[in-house]
Short mmCIF file of C-alpha atoms and ligand atoms in Angstrom, two decimals:
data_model
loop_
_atom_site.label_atom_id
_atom_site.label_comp_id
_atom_site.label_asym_id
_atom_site.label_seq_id
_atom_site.Cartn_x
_atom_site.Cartn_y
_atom_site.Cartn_z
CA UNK A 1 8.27 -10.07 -12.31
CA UNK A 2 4.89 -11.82 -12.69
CA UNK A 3 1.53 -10.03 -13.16
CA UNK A 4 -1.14 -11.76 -10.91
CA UNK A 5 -3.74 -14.33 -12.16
CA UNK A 6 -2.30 -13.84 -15.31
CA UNK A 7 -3.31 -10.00 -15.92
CA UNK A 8 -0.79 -7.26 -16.91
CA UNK A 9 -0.91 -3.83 -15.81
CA UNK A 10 0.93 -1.96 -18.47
CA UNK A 11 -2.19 -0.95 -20.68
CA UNK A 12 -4.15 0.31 -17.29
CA UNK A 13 -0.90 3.07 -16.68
CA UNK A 14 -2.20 6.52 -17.23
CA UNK A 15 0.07 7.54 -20.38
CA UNK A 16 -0.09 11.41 -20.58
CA UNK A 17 1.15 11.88 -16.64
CA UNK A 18 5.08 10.52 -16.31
CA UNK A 19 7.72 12.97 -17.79
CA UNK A 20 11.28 12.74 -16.45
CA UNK A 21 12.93 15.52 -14.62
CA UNK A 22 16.17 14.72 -12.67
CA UNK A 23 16.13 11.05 -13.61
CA UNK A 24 12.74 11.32 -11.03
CA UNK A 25 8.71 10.86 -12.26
CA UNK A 26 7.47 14.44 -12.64
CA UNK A 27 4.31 16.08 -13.31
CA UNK A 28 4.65 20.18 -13.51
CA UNK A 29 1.31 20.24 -14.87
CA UNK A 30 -0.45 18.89 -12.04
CA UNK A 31 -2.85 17.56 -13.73
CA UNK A 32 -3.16 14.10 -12.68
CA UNK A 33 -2.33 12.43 -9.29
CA UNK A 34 -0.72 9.20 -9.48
CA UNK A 35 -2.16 6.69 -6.96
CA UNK A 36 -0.31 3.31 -6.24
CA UNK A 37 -2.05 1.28 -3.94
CA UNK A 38 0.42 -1.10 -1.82
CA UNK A 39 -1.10 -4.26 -0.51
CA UNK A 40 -0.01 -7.60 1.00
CA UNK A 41 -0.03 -8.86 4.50
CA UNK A 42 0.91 -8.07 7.70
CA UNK A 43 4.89 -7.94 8.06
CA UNK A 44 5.11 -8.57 3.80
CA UNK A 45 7.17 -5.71 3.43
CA UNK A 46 5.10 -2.53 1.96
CA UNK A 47 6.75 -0.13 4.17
CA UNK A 48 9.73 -1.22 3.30
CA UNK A 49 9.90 -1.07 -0.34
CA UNK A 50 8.03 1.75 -0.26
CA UNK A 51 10.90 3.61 1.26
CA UNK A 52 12.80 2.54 -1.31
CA UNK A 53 10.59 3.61 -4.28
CA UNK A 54 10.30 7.03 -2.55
CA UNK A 55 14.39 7.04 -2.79
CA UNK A 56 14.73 5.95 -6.09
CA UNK A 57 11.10 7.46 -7.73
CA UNK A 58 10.07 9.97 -5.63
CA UNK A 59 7.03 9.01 -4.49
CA UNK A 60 5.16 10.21 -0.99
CA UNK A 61 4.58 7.36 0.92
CA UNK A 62 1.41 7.44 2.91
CA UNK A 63 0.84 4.47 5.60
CA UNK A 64 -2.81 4.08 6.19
CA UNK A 65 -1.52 2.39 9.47
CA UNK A 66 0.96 5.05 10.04
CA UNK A 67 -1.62 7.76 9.83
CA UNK A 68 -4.25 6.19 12.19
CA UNK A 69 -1.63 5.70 14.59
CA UNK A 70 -0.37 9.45 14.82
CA UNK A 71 -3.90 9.93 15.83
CA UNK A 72 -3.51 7.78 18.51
CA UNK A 73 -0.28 9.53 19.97
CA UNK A 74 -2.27 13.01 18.97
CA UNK A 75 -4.96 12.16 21.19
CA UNK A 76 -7.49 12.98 18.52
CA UNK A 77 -11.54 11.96 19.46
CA UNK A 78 -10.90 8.87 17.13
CA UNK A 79 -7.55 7.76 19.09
CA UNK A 80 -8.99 5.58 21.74
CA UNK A 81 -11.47 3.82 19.21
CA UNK A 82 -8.60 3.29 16.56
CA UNK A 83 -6.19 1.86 19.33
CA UNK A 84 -8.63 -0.73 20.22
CA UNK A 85 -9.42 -1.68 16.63
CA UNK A 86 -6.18 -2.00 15.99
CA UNK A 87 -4.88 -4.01 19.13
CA UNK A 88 -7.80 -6.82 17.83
CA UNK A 89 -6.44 -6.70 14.30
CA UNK A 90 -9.79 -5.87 12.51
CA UNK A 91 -10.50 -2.96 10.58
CA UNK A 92 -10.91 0.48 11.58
CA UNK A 93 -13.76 2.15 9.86
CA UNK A 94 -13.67 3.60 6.15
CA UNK A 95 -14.64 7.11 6.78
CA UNK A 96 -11.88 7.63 9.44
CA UNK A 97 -9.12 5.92 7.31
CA UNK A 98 -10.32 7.84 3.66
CA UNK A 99 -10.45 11.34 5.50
CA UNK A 100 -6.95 10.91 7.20
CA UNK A 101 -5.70 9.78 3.23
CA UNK A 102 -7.24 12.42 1.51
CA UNK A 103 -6.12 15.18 3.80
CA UNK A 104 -2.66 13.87 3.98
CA UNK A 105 -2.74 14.06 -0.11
CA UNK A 106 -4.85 17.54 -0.26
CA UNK A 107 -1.72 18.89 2.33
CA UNK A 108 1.40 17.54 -0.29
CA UNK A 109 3.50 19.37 -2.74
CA UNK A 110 3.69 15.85 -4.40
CA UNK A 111 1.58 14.17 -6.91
CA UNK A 112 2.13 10.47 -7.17
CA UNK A 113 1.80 8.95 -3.71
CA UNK A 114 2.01 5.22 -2.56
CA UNK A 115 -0.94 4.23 -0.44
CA UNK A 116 0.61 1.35 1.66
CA UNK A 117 -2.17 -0.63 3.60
CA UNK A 118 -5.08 0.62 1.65
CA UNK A 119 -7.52 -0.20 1.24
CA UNK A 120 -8.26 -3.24 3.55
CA UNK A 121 -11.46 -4.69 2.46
CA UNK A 122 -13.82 -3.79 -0.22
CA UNK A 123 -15.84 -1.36 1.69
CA UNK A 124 -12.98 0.49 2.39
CA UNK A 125 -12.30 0.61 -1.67
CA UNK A 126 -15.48 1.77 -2.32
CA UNK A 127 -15.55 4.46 0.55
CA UNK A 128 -12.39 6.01 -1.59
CA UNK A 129 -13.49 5.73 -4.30
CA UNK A 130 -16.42 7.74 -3.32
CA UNK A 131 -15.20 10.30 -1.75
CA UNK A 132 -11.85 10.67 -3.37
CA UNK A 133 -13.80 10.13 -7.11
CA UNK A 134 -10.79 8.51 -8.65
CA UNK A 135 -9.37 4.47 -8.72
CA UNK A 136 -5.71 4.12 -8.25
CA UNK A 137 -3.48 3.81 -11.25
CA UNK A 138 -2.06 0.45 -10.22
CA UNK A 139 -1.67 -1.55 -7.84
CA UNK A 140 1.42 -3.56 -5.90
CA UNK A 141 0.69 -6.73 -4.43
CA UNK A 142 3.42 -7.90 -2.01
CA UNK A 143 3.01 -11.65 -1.86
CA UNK A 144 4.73 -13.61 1.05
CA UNK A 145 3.75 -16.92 2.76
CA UNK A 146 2.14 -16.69 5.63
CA UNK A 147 4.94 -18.16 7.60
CA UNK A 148 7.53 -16.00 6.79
CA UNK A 149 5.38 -12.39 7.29
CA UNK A 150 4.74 -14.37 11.05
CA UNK A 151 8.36 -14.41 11.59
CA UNK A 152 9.06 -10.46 10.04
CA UNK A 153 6.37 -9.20 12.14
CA UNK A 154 7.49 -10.69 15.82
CA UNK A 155 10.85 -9.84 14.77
CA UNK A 156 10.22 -6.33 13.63
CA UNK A 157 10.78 -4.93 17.38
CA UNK A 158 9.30 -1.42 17.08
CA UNK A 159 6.39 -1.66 19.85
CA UNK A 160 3.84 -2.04 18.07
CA UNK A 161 0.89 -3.05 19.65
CA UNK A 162 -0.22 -5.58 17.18
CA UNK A 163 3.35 -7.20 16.92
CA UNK A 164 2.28 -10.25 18.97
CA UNK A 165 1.22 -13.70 17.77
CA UNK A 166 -2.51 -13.13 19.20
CA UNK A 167 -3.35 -10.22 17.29
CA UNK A 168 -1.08 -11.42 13.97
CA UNK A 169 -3.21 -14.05 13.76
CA UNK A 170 -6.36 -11.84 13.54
CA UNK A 171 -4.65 -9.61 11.27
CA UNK A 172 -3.68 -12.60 9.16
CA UNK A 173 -7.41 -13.73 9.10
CA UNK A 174 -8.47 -10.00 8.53
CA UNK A 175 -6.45 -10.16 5.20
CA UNK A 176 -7.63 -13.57 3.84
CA UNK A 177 -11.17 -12.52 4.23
CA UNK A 178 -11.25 -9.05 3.60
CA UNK A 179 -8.22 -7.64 1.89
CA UNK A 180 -7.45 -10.77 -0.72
CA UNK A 181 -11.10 -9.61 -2.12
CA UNK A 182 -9.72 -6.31 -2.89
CA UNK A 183 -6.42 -7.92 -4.86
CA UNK A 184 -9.06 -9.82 -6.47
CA UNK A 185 -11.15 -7.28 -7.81
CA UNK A 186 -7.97 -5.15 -9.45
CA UNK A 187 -6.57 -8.12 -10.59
CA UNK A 188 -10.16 -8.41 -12.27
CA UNK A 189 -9.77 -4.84 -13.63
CA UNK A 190 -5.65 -5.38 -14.76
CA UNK A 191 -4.56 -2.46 -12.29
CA UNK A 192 -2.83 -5.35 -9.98
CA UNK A 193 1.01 -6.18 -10.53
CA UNK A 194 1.85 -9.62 -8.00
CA UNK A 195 6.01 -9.26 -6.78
CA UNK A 196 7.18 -11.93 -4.96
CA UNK A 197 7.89 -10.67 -1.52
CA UNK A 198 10.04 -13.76 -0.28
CA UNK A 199 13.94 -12.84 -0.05
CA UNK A 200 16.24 -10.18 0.50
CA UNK A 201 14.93 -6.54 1.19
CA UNK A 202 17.54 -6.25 -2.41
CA UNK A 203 16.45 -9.02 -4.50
CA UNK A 204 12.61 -7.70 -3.57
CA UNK A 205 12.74 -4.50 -4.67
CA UNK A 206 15.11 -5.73 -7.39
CA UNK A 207 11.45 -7.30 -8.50
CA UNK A 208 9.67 -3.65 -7.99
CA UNK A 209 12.09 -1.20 -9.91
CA UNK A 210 10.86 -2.64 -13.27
CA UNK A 211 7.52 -1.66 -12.96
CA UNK A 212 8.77 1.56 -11.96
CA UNK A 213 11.32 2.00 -14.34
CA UNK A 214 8.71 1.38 -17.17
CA UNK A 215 6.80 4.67 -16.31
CA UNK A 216 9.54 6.68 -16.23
CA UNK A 217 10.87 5.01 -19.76
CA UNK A 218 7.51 4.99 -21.28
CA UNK A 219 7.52 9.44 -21.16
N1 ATP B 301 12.87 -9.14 2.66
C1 ATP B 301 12.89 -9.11 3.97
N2 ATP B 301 13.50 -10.08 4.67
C2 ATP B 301 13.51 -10.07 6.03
N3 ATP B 301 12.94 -9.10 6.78
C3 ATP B 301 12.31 -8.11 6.12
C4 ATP B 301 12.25 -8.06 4.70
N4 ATP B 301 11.55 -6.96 4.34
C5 ATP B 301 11.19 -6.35 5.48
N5 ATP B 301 11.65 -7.03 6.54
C6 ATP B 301 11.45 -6.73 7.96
O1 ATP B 301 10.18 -7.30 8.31
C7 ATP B 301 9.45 -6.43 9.15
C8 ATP B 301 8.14 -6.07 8.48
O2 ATP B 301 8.41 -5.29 7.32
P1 ATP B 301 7.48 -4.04 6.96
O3 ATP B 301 7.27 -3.23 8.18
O4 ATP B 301 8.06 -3.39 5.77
O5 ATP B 301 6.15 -4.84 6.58
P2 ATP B 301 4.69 -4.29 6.30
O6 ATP B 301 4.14 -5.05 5.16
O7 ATP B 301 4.69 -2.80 6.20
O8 ATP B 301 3.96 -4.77 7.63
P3 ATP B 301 2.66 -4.18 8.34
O9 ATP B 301 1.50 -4.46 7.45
O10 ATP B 301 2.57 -4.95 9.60
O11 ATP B 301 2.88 -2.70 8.54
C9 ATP B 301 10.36 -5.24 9.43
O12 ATP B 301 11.05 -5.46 10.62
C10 ATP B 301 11.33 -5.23 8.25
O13 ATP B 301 12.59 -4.69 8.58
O1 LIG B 302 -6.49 1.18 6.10
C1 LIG B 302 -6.20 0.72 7.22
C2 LIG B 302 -4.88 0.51 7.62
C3 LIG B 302 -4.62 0.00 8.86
N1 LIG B 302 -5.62 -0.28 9.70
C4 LIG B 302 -5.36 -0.78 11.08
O2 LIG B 302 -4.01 -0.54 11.45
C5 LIG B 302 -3.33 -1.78 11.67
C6 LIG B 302 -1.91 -1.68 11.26
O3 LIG B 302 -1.82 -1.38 9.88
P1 LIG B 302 -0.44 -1.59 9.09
O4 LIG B 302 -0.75 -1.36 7.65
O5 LIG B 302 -0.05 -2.99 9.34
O6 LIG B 302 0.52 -0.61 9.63
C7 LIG B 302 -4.18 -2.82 10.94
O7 LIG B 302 -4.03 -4.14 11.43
C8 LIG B 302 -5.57 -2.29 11.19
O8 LIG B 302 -5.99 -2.58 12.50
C9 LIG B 302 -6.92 -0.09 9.32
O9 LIG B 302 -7.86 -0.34 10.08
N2 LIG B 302 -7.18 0.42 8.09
MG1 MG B 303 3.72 -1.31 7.31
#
């Protein structure tokens, strides 16, 4: 574990939120959501671990990317707009991608998500922030060389869209110049926690269960 440009996230946890309940983080009280923001570039491995903090801590895990493209394959008045932002690898705008977030939280049971893929530049951050009124409680930075995250995402073989070298290298750019901003700026604040993402999908999340671990051991 290493906390990015040199910050530690431990003092910006929420304290009065994590209480254990079936060796899971629990809130009965609902008083609090717990937001974890999941960033890192394209084919870095968010979804992945994600899936395997929801095993292991029961979070909900909310793609941004997943969510805009249901509304491609629902056929909703955004769909044809989003599928063309998102074969180019830029950015589809804030209000569509905060609305789709918050309604996907509003509509859970749960109340400590993972927000994997969001947000993407710092417009987007301060669109949520906005309308959702709250910052996230910390947030994961998967960092991988460029390289490797070239050679996940062409091997990845789900049919995606943007799973070719053309638009990876957009989306590559997209993150240098918009996203990395965003890691900056919580880095800034001591919200960001930096895992190295190079490895086994094991040794990786070997790297994320501490973080994790120390909510659940700090209630
Ligand atoms: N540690 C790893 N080593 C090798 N392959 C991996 C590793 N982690 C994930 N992968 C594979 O790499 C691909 C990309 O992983 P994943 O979809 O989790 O990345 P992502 O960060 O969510 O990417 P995107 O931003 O494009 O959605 C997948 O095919 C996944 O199975
Ligand atoms: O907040 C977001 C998240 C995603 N997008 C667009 O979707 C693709 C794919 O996203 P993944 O996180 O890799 O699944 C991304 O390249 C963007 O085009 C977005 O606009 N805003
Ligand atoms: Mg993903």
């Amino acid at each position: 574990m290493r906390a990015a440009y040199g910050l530690k996230i431990w003092q910006a946890f929420s304290t009065e939120i994590f209480k254990p309940a079936e060796g899971r983080l629990s809130n009965p009280g609902r008083t609090h959501q717990f937001i974890t923001f999941v960033l890192g570039g394209p084919g870095s491995g968010k979804g992945t671990q994600c899936t395997r903090i929801v095993e292991t801590f029961g979070f909900t895990h909310l793609s941004a990317g997943d969510l805009l493209r249901k509304e491609i394959t629902s056929n909703s008045e955004n769909g044809a707009m989003i599928l063309n932002t998102i074969k180019e690898g830029k950015i589809v705008p804030s209000e569509v991608t905060v609305k789709l977030i918050g309604k996907a939280i509003k509509s859970s049971e749960n109340d400590r998500f993972l927000i994997d893929g969001f947000p993407r530049s710092e417009e987007n951050r301060v669109a949520y922030e906005r309308v959702v009124g709250t910052e996230p409680d910390f947030v994961l930075f998967f960092d991988c060389p460029e390289e490797e995250m070239v050679k996940r995402v062409l091997n990845r073989n789900q049919g995606r869209v943007d799973d070719n070298i053309f638009t990876v290298k957009e989306r590559l750019k997209v993150f240098t110049a918009l996203n990395l901003p965003v890691i900056k700026y919580y880095s800034e604040k001591g919200k960001l926690y930096k895992i190295d993402a190079t490895g086994t999908e094991d040794e990786i999340f070997e790297r994320v269960r501490p973080v994790f671990a120390a909510l659940r051991a700090k209630n």
